[in-house]
Amino acid sequence: MSNNSEKQGLHKSVINWYPGHMAKTKRLISDELKNIDIVYEVIDARIPYSSKIKDIDNLIKNKQRILIMTKKDLCDINITNKWAKFYEDKGYNVLVVDLKDNNDYKKIIDLTHEITKNIQEKRKGKGLKEKEIRALVIGIPNVGKSTLINKITGKKSTNVENRPGVTKNLNYLKTNEGITLLDTPGILWPKLDEEKVALNIASTGGIRKEVLNLDEICLHILNFLYENYPNILKEKYGINDNDPILMYEIIAKKIGAVKNNEINYDKVSEKVYNDLVGEKIKGVTLDKWQ
Ligand code: G4P
């Protein structure tokens, strides 16, 4: 279709850059787990299945956890709530939050103290002072871990090298909330063997744009909208058809990406991708509820 399509399809090898690095991250987490009181498992409310780390339960064992579903403001809350209920039924503590909303992140702090009350009470029984609760923040890239940490610490930026191949030093961050935070010491990935998972993560900005075949992502987004959110597709682009060529034509005309009767497919793909990643399309949850 375009230069874009010459890029490799969205295959495991595109995003699973350094399996050795991921193994190291997991080892660091396992070693540190004994010092952790609670895990904040952060996932994106628009992809409540796709953004979950596949073997997280093996990794964090039976630690207390809060499943924090971020970007509530961008998701389809009806679908996301069904996923939230599904995880609650598994016994997780779940919070669906908009991290840009100050009241929402306070809910995380309150729930942390509620859940860890038993630890403090045990200490009290032994005549010890209350302790700082140590929370490990864990999740795949782009789910909002740094935003969450910045909110709780009240700092602007804590994001150390957040790219594959770079393992961070373990770095505990003090806060004024009686909680000390530890960021994921590297990159972790979800269920890479499922193509839809990779497409959903790519569509929401979790994979570097430069390695993506944007035509593939764009078609994934348009088809998904056609099947699940036809009103958004109609409203945003004036489309109520799922013929790919026609969809590209309509969008190209709308955004001025036609020259001498030639459609600039790259421009259309980029536009649709940017619309979803850049929060111009809201109210969408990409993991269907079955
Ligand atoms: P990470 O550490 O897990 O990789 O994620 P990070 O906090 O960097 O968040 C990724 C992007 O998601 C950021 O946008 C951040 O602002 C946004 N974000 C996080 N939580 C929420 C939320 O609840 N709602 C909305 N609407 N956005 C959220 P960015 O464009 O990459 O950077 P920025 O300039 O906005 O900070």
mmCIF file of C-alpha atoms and ligand atoms in Angstrom:
data_model
loop_
_atom_site.group_PDB
_atom_site.id
_atom_site.type_symbol
_atom_site.label_atom_id
_atom_site.label_comp_id
_atom_site.label_asym_id
_atom_site.label_seq_id
_atom_site.Cartn_x
_atom_site.Cartn_y
_atom_site.Cartn_z
ATOM 1 C CA MET A 1 0.000 0.000 0.000
ATOM 2 C CA SER A 2 2.870 2.383 0.785
ATOM 3 C CA ASN A 3 6.441 2.603 2.028
ATOM 4 C CA ASN A 4 5.051 1.780 5.393
ATOM 5 C CA SER A 5 3.966 -1.672 4.321
ATOM 6 C CA GLU A 6 7.556 -2.565 3.524
ATOM 7 C CA LYS A 7 8.236 -2.438 7.239
ATOM 8 C CA GLN A 8 8.009 -5.723 9.024
ATOM 9 C CA GLY A 9 4.506 -6.722 10.094
ATOM 10 C CA LEU A 10 3.714 -6.349 13.762
ATOM 11 C CA HIS A 11 5.350 -9.544 14.783
ATOM 12 C CA LYS A 12 6.856 -10.715 18.023
ATOM 13 C CA SER A 13 10.357 -9.841 16.827
ATOM 14 C CA VAL A 14 9.435 -6.170 16.376
ATOM 15 C CA ILE A 15 8.665 -5.636 20.010
ATOM 16 C CA ASN A 16 10.337 -8.427 21.882
ATOM 17 C CA TRP A 17 13.743 -6.829 21.469
ATOM 18 C CA TYR A 18 15.652 -8.185 24.380
ATOM 19 C CA PRO A 19 14.305 -11.328 25.999
ATOM 20 C CA GLY A 20 17.489 -11.537 28.085
ATOM 21 C CA HIS A 21 16.848 -8.065 29.415
ATOM 22 C CA MET A 22 13.302 -8.980 30.376
ATOM 23 C CA ALA A 23 14.582 -12.050 32.225
ATOM 24 C CA LYS A 24 16.935 -9.773 34.155
ATOM 25 C CA THR A 25 14.079 -7.428 35.056
ATOM 26 C CA LYS A 26 12.085 -10.367 36.357
ATOM 27 C CA ARG A 27 15.044 -11.592 38.374
ATOM 28 C CA LEU A 28 15.501 -8.156 39.956
ATOM 29 C CA ILE A 29 11.821 -8.060 40.877
ATOM 30 C CA SER A 30 11.896 -11.580 42.348
ATOM 31 C CA ASP A 31 14.945 -10.720 44.448
ATOM 32 C CA GLU A 32 13.391 -7.508 45.733
ATOM 33 C CA LEU A 33 9.953 -8.925 46.444
ATOM 34 C CA LYS A 34 10.778 -9.738 50.061
ATOM 35 C CA ASN A 35 11.148 -5.993 50.740
ATOM 36 C CA ILE A 36 7.833 -5.085 49.096
ATOM 37 C CA ASP A 37 4.556 -4.709 51.002
ATOM 38 C CA ILE A 38 2.219 -4.082 48.083
ATOM 39 C CA VAL A 39 2.309 -4.183 44.291
ATOM 40 C CA TYR A 40 0.670 -1.552 42.110
ATOM 41 C CA GLU A 41 -0.051 -3.425 38.916
ATOM 42 C CA VAL A 42 -0.704 -0.693 36.367
ATOM 43 C CA ILE A 43 -2.682 -1.398 33.191
ATOM 44 C CA ASP A 44 -4.375 0.819 30.584
ATOM 45 C CA ALA A 45 -8.183 0.949 30.918
ATOM 46 C CA ARG A 46 -8.483 0.990 27.103
ATOM 47 C CA ILE A 47 -6.678 -2.339 26.841
ATOM 48 C CA PRO A 48 -7.493 -4.106 30.128
ATOM 49 C CA TYR A 49 -6.528 -7.499 28.721
ATOM 50 C CA SER A 50 -3.746 -6.574 26.299
ATOM 51 C CA SER A 51 -1.755 -4.422 28.729
ATOM 52 C CA LYS A 52 -1.611 -7.069 31.439
ATOM 53 C CA ILE A 53 1.738 -8.785 31.927
ATOM 54 C CA LYS A 54 1.218 -12.404 31.059
ATOM 55 C CA ASP A 55 2.814 -14.182 33.998
ATOM 56 C CA ILE A 56 2.467 -11.442 36.587
ATOM 57 C CA ASP A 57 0.915 -13.803 39.130
ATOM 58 C CA ASN A 58 4.015 -16.012 39.032
ATOM 59 C CA LEU A 59 6.176 -12.948 39.352
ATOM 60 C CA ILE A 60 4.525 -11.255 42.313
ATOM 61 C CA LYS A 61 3.330 -14.430 43.980
ATOM 62 C CA ASN A 62 0.773 -13.742 46.701
ATOM 63 C CA LYS A 63 1.771 -10.144 47.476
ATOM 64 C CA GLN A 64 -1.065 -7.772 48.192
ATOM 65 C CA ARG A 65 -1.855 -5.871 45.023
ATOM 66 C CA ILE A 66 -3.929 -3.050 43.633
ATOM 67 C CA LEU A 67 -4.762 -3.370 39.960
ATOM 68 C CA ILE A 68 -4.703 0.242 38.796
ATOM 69 C CA MET A 69 -6.515 0.771 35.501
ATOM 70 C CA THR A 70 -5.368 4.158 34.216
ATOM 71 C CA LYS A 71 -6.738 6.436 31.473
ATOM 72 C CA LYS A 72 -10.336 6.091 32.605
ATOM 73 C CA ASP A 73 -10.979 9.391 30.806
ATOM 74 C CA LEU A 74 -10.085 7.788 27.461
ATOM 75 C CA CYS A 75 -11.813 4.400 27.711
ATOM 76 C CA ASP A 76 -15.317 3.099 27.093
ATOM 77 C CA ILE A 77 -16.250 2.911 30.741
ATOM 78 C CA ASN A 78 -19.077 0.384 30.230
ATOM 79 C CA ILE A 79 -16.695 -2.190 28.757
ATOM 80 C CA THR A 80 -13.813 -1.342 31.079
ATOM 81 C CA ASN A 81 -16.049 -1.738 34.129
ATOM 82 C CA LYS A 82 -16.880 -5.250 32.977
ATOM 83 C CA TRP A 83 -13.171 -6.049 32.911
ATOM 84 C CA ALA A 84 -12.755 -4.397 36.326
ATOM 85 C CA LYS A 85 -15.506 -6.609 37.724
ATOM 86 C CA PHE A 86 -13.870 -9.651 36.111
ATOM 87 C CA TYR A 87 -10.604 -8.884 37.915
ATOM 88 C CA GLU A 88 -12.411 -8.103 41.170
ATOM 89 C CA ASP A 89 -14.080 -11.501 40.956
ATOM 90 C CA LYS A 90 -10.585 -13.001 40.781
ATOM 91 C CA GLY A 91 -9.944 -11.371 44.166
ATOM 92 C CA TYR A 92 -7.895 -8.343 43.071
ATOM 93 C CA ASN A 93 -8.355 -4.869 44.526
ATOM 94 C CA VAL A 94 -9.195 -2.776 41.475
ATOM 95 C CA LEU A 95 -9.235 0.987 40.907
ATOM 96 C CA VAL A 96 -10.178 2.575 37.592
ATOM 97 C CA VAL A 97 -8.556 6.002 37.552
ATOM 98 C CA ASP A 98 -7.756 9.099 35.564
ATOM 99 C CA LEU A 99 -4.241 9.940 36.729
ATOM 100 C CA LYS A 100 -4.700 13.520 35.605
ATOM 101 C CA ASP A 101 -7.396 13.854 38.264
ATOM 102 C CA ASN A 102 -5.979 14.600 41.711
ATOM 103 C CA ASN A 103 -8.813 12.945 43.588
ATOM 104 C CA ASP A 104 -8.334 9.693 41.746
ATOM 105 C CA TYR A 105 -4.723 9.143 42.741
ATOM 106 C CA LYS A 106 -5.624 9.847 46.378
ATOM 107 C CA LYS A 107 -7.920 6.827 46.191
ATOM 108 C CA ILE A 108 -4.820 4.731 45.525
ATOM 109 C CA ILE A 109 -3.130 6.064 48.646
ATOM 110 C CA ASP A 110 -6.210 5.480 50.803
ATOM 111 C CA LEU A 111 -6.655 1.939 49.539
ATOM 112 C CA THR A 112 -2.954 1.220 50.097
ATOM 113 C CA HIS A 113 -3.227 2.127 53.778
ATOM 114 C CA GLU A 114 -6.444 0.172 54.133
ATOM 115 C CA ILE A 115 -4.944 -2.963 52.610
ATOM 116 C CA THR A 116 -1.725 -2.766 54.589
ATOM 117 C CA LYS A 117 -3.439 -2.078 57.933
ATOM 118 C CA ASN A 118 -2.675 -5.644 59.018
ATOM 119 C CA ILE A 119 1.069 -4.994 58.649
ATOM 120 C CA GLN A 120 0.884 -1.888 60.816
ATOM 121 C CA GLU A 121 -1.294 -3.576 63.401
ATOM 122 C CA LYS A 122 1.135 -6.452 63.705
ATOM 123 C CA ARG A 123 3.915 -3.955 64.350
ATOM 124 C CA LYS A 124 1.807 -2.106 66.890
ATOM 125 C CA GLY A 125 1.238 -5.397 68.704
ATOM 126 C CA LYS A 126 5.002 -5.774 68.971
ATOM 127 C CA GLY A 127 5.390 -2.223 70.252
ATOM 128 C CA LEU A 128 6.968 -1.058 66.961
ATOM 129 C CA LYS A 129 6.385 2.223 65.110
ATOM 130 C CA GLU A 130 4.330 2.296 61.909
ATOM 131 C CA LYS A 131 6.514 1.595 58.878
ATOM 132 C CA GLU A 132 6.754 3.199 55.459
ATOM 133 C CA ILE A 133 4.809 0.976 53.095
ATOM 134 C CA ARG A 134 6.956 -0.156 50.190
ATOM 135 C CA ALA A 135 5.073 -0.321 46.906
ATOM 136 C CA LEU A 136 6.402 -1.790 43.660
ATOM 137 C CA VAL A 137 4.949 -0.111 40.561
ATOM 138 C CA ILE A 138 4.818 -2.634 37.779
ATOM 139 C CA GLY A 139 3.454 -2.556 34.238
ATOM 140 C CA ILE A 140 4.321 -2.497 30.550
ATOM 141 C CA PRO A 141 5.481 0.778 28.930
ATOM 142 C CA ASN A 142 3.063 3.674 28.475
ATOM 143 C CA VAL A 143 0.431 2.583 31.014
ATOM 144 C CA GLY A 144 1.130 5.552 33.292
ATOM 145 C CA LYS A 145 3.701 4.283 35.801
ATOM 146 C CA SER A 146 5.810 7.461 35.755
ATOM 147 C CA THR A 147 2.729 9.657 35.889
ATOM 148 C CA LEU A 148 1.536 7.770 38.948
ATOM 149 C CA ILE A 149 4.934 7.970 40.636
ATOM 150 C CA ASN A 150 5.220 11.681 39.891
ATOM 151 C CA LYS A 151 1.771 12.298 41.363
ATOM 152 C CA ILE A 152 2.469 10.430 44.579
ATOM 153 C CA THR A 153 5.970 11.837 45.062
ATOM 154 C CA GLY A 154 4.804 15.292 43.994
ATOM 155 C CA LYS A 155 7.776 15.520 41.637
ATOM 156 C CA LYS A 156 7.951 16.437 37.981
ATOM 157 C CA SER A 157 9.922 13.580 36.532
ATOM 158 C CA THR A 158 11.320 10.344 37.835
ATOM 159 C CA ASN A 159 11.598 8.523 34.589
ATOM 160 C CA VAL A 160 15.066 7.074 34.297
ATOM 161 C CA GLU A 161 15.999 5.284 31.061
ATOM 162 C CA ASN A 162 12.717 3.834 29.886
ATOM 163 C CA ARG A 163 13.881 1.975 26.841
ATOM 164 C CA PRO A 164 14.670 -1.608 26.057
ATOM 165 C CA GLY A 165 18.149 -2.734 26.869
ATOM 166 C CA VAL A 166 18.513 -0.412 29.831
ATOM 167 C CA THR A 167 17.875 -1.815 33.248
ATOM 168 C CA LYS A 168 17.402 0.815 35.896
ATOM 169 C CA ASN A 169 19.107 0.645 39.228
ATOM 170 C CA LEU A 170 16.661 -0.159 41.947
ATOM 171 C CA ASN A 171 15.577 3.224 43.123
ATOM 172 C CA TYR A 172 13.213 3.730 46.034
ATOM 173 C CA LEU A 173 11.393 7.040 46.025
ATOM 174 C CA LYS A 174 10.178 8.648 49.223
ATOM 175 C CA THR A 175 6.810 10.366 49.372
ATOM 176 C CA ASN A 176 4.897 12.305 52.001
ATOM 177 C CA GLU A 177 2.167 9.670 52.054
ATOM 178 C CA GLY A 178 3.782 7.030 54.258
ATOM 179 C CA ILE A 179 4.604 5.111 51.091
ATOM 180 C CA THR A 180 7.947 4.482 49.394
ATOM 181 C CA LEU A 181 7.780 3.629 45.701
ATOM 182 C CA LEU A 182 9.883 1.361 43.542
ATOM 183 C CA ASP A 183 9.490 1.643 39.766
ATOM 184 C CA THR A 184 9.688 -1.422 37.486
ATOM 185 C CA PRO A 185 13.431 -1.850 37.034
ATOM 186 C CA GLY A 186 13.232 -2.394 33.255
ATOM 187 C CA ILE A 187 10.813 -3.307 30.527
ATOM 188 C CA LEU A 188 8.187 -5.995 30.791
ATOM 189 C CA TRP A 189 5.900 -7.159 28.042
ATOM 190 C CA PRO A 190 2.466 -8.792 27.950
ATOM 191 C CA LYS A 191 1.177 -11.716 25.892
ATOM 192 C CA LEU A 192 3.292 -11.228 22.814
ATOM 193 C CA ASP A 193 2.196 -14.479 21.245
ATOM 194 C CA GLU A 194 -1.255 -13.003 20.599
ATOM 195 C CA GLU A 195 -1.272 -10.739 17.553
ATOM 196 C CA LYS A 196 -4.275 -8.739 18.708
ATOM 197 C CA VAL A 197 -2.477 -7.869 21.928
ATOM 198 C CA ALA A 198 0.472 -6.428 20.005
ATOM 199 C CA LEU A 199 -1.869 -4.495 17.695
ATOM 200 C CA ASN A 200 -3.800 -3.059 20.635
ATOM 201 C CA ILE A 201 -0.648 -1.969 22.434
ATOM 202 C CA ALA A 202 0.688 -0.408 19.245
ATOM 203 C CA SER A 203 -2.634 1.365 18.576
ATOM 204 C CA THR A 204 -2.550 3.038 21.984
ATOM 205 C CA GLY A 205 1.056 4.233 21.792
ATOM 206 C CA GLY A 206 2.879 1.524 23.734
ATOM 207 C CA ILE A 207 5.369 0.690 20.982
ATOM 208 C CA ARG A 208 7.795 3.140 19.363
ATOM 209 C CA LYS A 209 6.188 4.604 16.261
ATOM 210 C CA GLU A 210 9.374 4.176 14.188
ATOM 211 C CA VAL A 211 9.192 0.389 14.277
ATOM 212 C CA LEU A 212 5.505 0.204 13.412
ATOM 213 C CA ASN A 213 3.836 -0.484 10.113
ATOM 214 C CA LEU A 214 1.292 2.308 10.472
ATOM 215 C CA ASP A 215 -0.919 0.967 7.651
ATOM 216 C CA GLU A 216 -1.452 -2.187 9.652
ATOM 217 C CA ILE A 217 -2.221 -0.249 12.828
ATOM 218 C CA CYS A 218 -4.533 2.150 10.998
ATOM 219 C CA LEU A 219 -6.551 -0.691 9.457
ATOM 220 C CA HIS A 220 -6.774 -2.378 12.829
ATOM 221 C CA ILE A 221 -8.144 0.829 14.364
ATOM 222 C CA LEU A 222 -10.595 1.549 11.527
ATOM 223 C CA ASN A 223 -11.940 -2.016 11.427
ATOM 224 C CA PHE A 224 -12.279 -2.094 15.185
ATOM 225 C CA LEU A 225 -14.189 1.196 15.179
ATOM 226 C CA TYR A 226 -16.406 -0.005 12.323
ATOM 227 C CA GLU A 227 -17.334 -3.149 14.236
ATOM 228 C CA ASN A 228 -17.619 -1.707 17.722
ATOM 229 C CA TYR A 229 -17.980 2.067 17.597
ATOM 230 C CA PRO A 230 -19.633 2.906 14.249
ATOM 231 C CA ASN A 231 -20.871 6.209 15.640
ATOM 232 C CA ILE A 232 -17.342 7.364 16.437
ATOM 233 C CA LEU A 233 -16.198 6.361 12.933
ATOM 234 C CA LYS A 234 -19.068 8.280 11.382
ATOM 235 C CA GLU A 235 -18.638 11.330 13.551
ATOM 236 C CA LYS A 236 -14.861 11.539 13.307
ATOM 237 C CA TYR A 237 -14.293 10.668 9.653
ATOM 238 C CA GLY A 238 -17.736 10.493 8.008
ATOM 239 C CA ILE A 239 -17.269 6.781 7.321
ATOM 240 C CA ASN A 240 -19.938 4.103 7.476
ATOM 241 C CA ASP A 241 -18.334 1.509 5.280
ATOM 242 C CA ASN A 242 -15.565 -0.974 5.958
ATOM 243 C CA ASP A 243 -14.011 -1.186 2.516
ATOM 244 C CA PRO A 244 -10.362 -0.249 3.253
ATOM 245 C CA ILE A 245 -9.740 1.650 0.010
ATOM 246 C CA LEU A 246 -12.928 3.630 0.434
ATOM 247 C CA MET A 247 -12.103 4.397 4.057
ATOM 248 C CA TYR A 248 -8.655 5.689 3.058
ATOM 249 C CA GLU A 249 -10.178 7.754 0.232
ATOM 250 C CA ILE A 250 -12.712 9.425 2.487
ATOM 251 C CA ILE A 251 -10.141 10.290 5.141
ATOM 252 C CA ALA A 252 -7.599 11.433 2.543
ATOM 253 C CA LYS A 253 -10.129 13.884 1.079
ATOM 254 C CA LYS A 254 -11.062 15.102 4.527
ATOM 255 C CA ILE A 255 -7.491 15.859 5.565
ATOM 256 C CA GLY A 256 -6.216 17.055 2.199
ATOM 257 C CA ALA A 257 -4.022 14.025 1.507
ATOM 258 C CA VAL A 258 -4.870 13.767 -2.212
ATOM 259 C CA LYS A 259 -2.593 15.238 -4.865
ATOM 260 C CA ASN A 260 -3.211 14.854 -8.625
ATOM 261 C CA ASN A 261 -5.825 12.232 -7.799
ATOM 262 C CA GLU A 262 -3.221 10.218 -5.860
ATOM 263 C CA ILE A 263 -3.968 9.293 -2.287
ATOM 264 C CA ASN A 264 -1.177 9.710 0.231
ATOM 265 C CA TYR A 265 -1.801 6.515 2.194
ATOM 266 C CA ASP A 266 1.018 7.145 4.659
ATOM 267 C CA LYS A 267 -0.533 10.432 5.676
ATOM 268 C CA VAL A 268 -3.920 8.809 6.286
ATOM 269 C CA SER A 269 -2.399 5.999 8.348
ATOM 270 C CA GLU A 270 -0.427 8.458 10.415
ATOM 271 C CA LYS A 271 -3.484 10.643 10.977
ATOM 272 C CA VAL A 272 -5.640 7.782 12.293
ATOM 273 C CA TYR A 273 -2.803 6.518 14.511
ATOM 274 C CA ASN A 274 -2.158 10.025 15.862
ATOM 275 C CA ASP A 275 -5.851 10.566 16.514
ATOM 276 C CA LEU A 276 -6.063 7.553 18.803
ATOM 277 C CA VAL A 277 -2.681 7.965 20.481
ATOM 278 C CA GLY A 278 -3.095 11.735 20.724
ATOM 279 C CA GLU A 279 -6.420 11.407 22.571
ATOM 280 C CA LYS A 280 -8.509 12.832 19.702
ATOM 281 C CA ILE A 281 -10.521 9.629 19.761
ATOM 282 C CA LYS A 282 -11.963 8.872 23.186
ATOM 283 C CA GLY A 283 -14.508 6.495 24.652
ATOM 284 C CA VAL A 284 -12.918 3.411 23.147
ATOM 285 C CA THR A 285 -11.872 0.168 24.844
ATOM 286 C CA LEU A 286 -9.988 -2.038 22.420
ATOM 287 C CA ASP A 287 -10.262 -5.297 24.343
ATOM 288 C CA LYS A 288 -13.787 -6.471 23.667
ATOM 289 C CA TRP A 289 -15.802 -7.967 26.459
ATOM 290 C CA GLN A 290 -16.833 -11.448 25.380
HETATM 291 P P1 G4P B 1 4.947 4.699 31.700
HETATM 292 O O1 G4P B 1 5.782 5.313 32.776
HETATM 293 O O2 G4P B 1 4.170 3.515 32.184
HETATM 294 O O3 G4P B 1 5.720 4.380 30.467
HETATM 295 O O4 G4P B 1 3.826 5.758 31.271
HETATM 296 P P2 G4P B 1 3.788 7.365 31.470
HETATM 297 O O5 G4P B 1 3.555 7.696 32.891
HETATM 298 O O6 G4P B 1 4.969 7.955 30.795
HETATM 299 O O7 G4P B 1 2.447 7.714 30.682
HETATM 300 C C1 G4P B 1 2.331 7.552 29.283
HETATM 301 C C2 G4P B 1 1.394 8.600 28.740
HETATM 302 O O8 G4P B 1 0.078 8.388 29.265
HETATM 303 C C3 G4P B 1 1.762 10.034 29.133
HETATM 304 O O9 G4P B 1 1.413 10.862 28.047
HETATM 305 C C4 G4P B 1 0.839 10.329 30.293
HETATM 306 O O10 G4P B 1 0.587 11.710 30.463
HETATM 307 C C5 G4P B 1 -0.421 9.603 29.852
HETATM 308 N N1 G4P B 1 -1.316 9.224 30.966
HETATM 309 C C6 G4P B 1 -1.020 8.504 32.066
HETATM 310 N N2 G4P B 1 -2.116 8.318 32.824
HETATM 311 C C7 G4P B 1 -3.140 8.915 32.191
HETATM 312 C C8 G4P B 1 -4.548 9.056 32.455
HETATM 313 O O11 G4P B 1 -5.095 8.542 33.450
HETATM 314 N N3 G4P B 1 -5.285 9.737 31.517
HETATM 315 C C9 G4P B 1 -4.729 10.264 30.392
HETATM 316 N N4 G4P B 1 -5.530 10.927 29.557
HETATM 317 N N5 G4P B 1 -3.416 10.161 30.111
HETATM 318 C C10 G4P B 1 -2.635 9.495 31.002
HETATM 319 P P3 G4P B 1 2.486 11.491 27.091
HETATM 320 O O12 G4P B 1 1.750 12.193 26.020
HETATM 321 O O13 G4P B 1 3.451 10.410 26.686
HETATM 322 O O14 G4P B 1 3.271 12.449 27.984
HETATM 323 P P4 G4P B 1 2.741 13.783 28.743
HETATM 324 O O15 G4P B 1 3.467 14.857 28.052
HETATM 325 O O16 G4P B 1 1.257 13.868 28.633
HETATM 326 O O17 G4P B 1 3.185 13.560 30.160
#
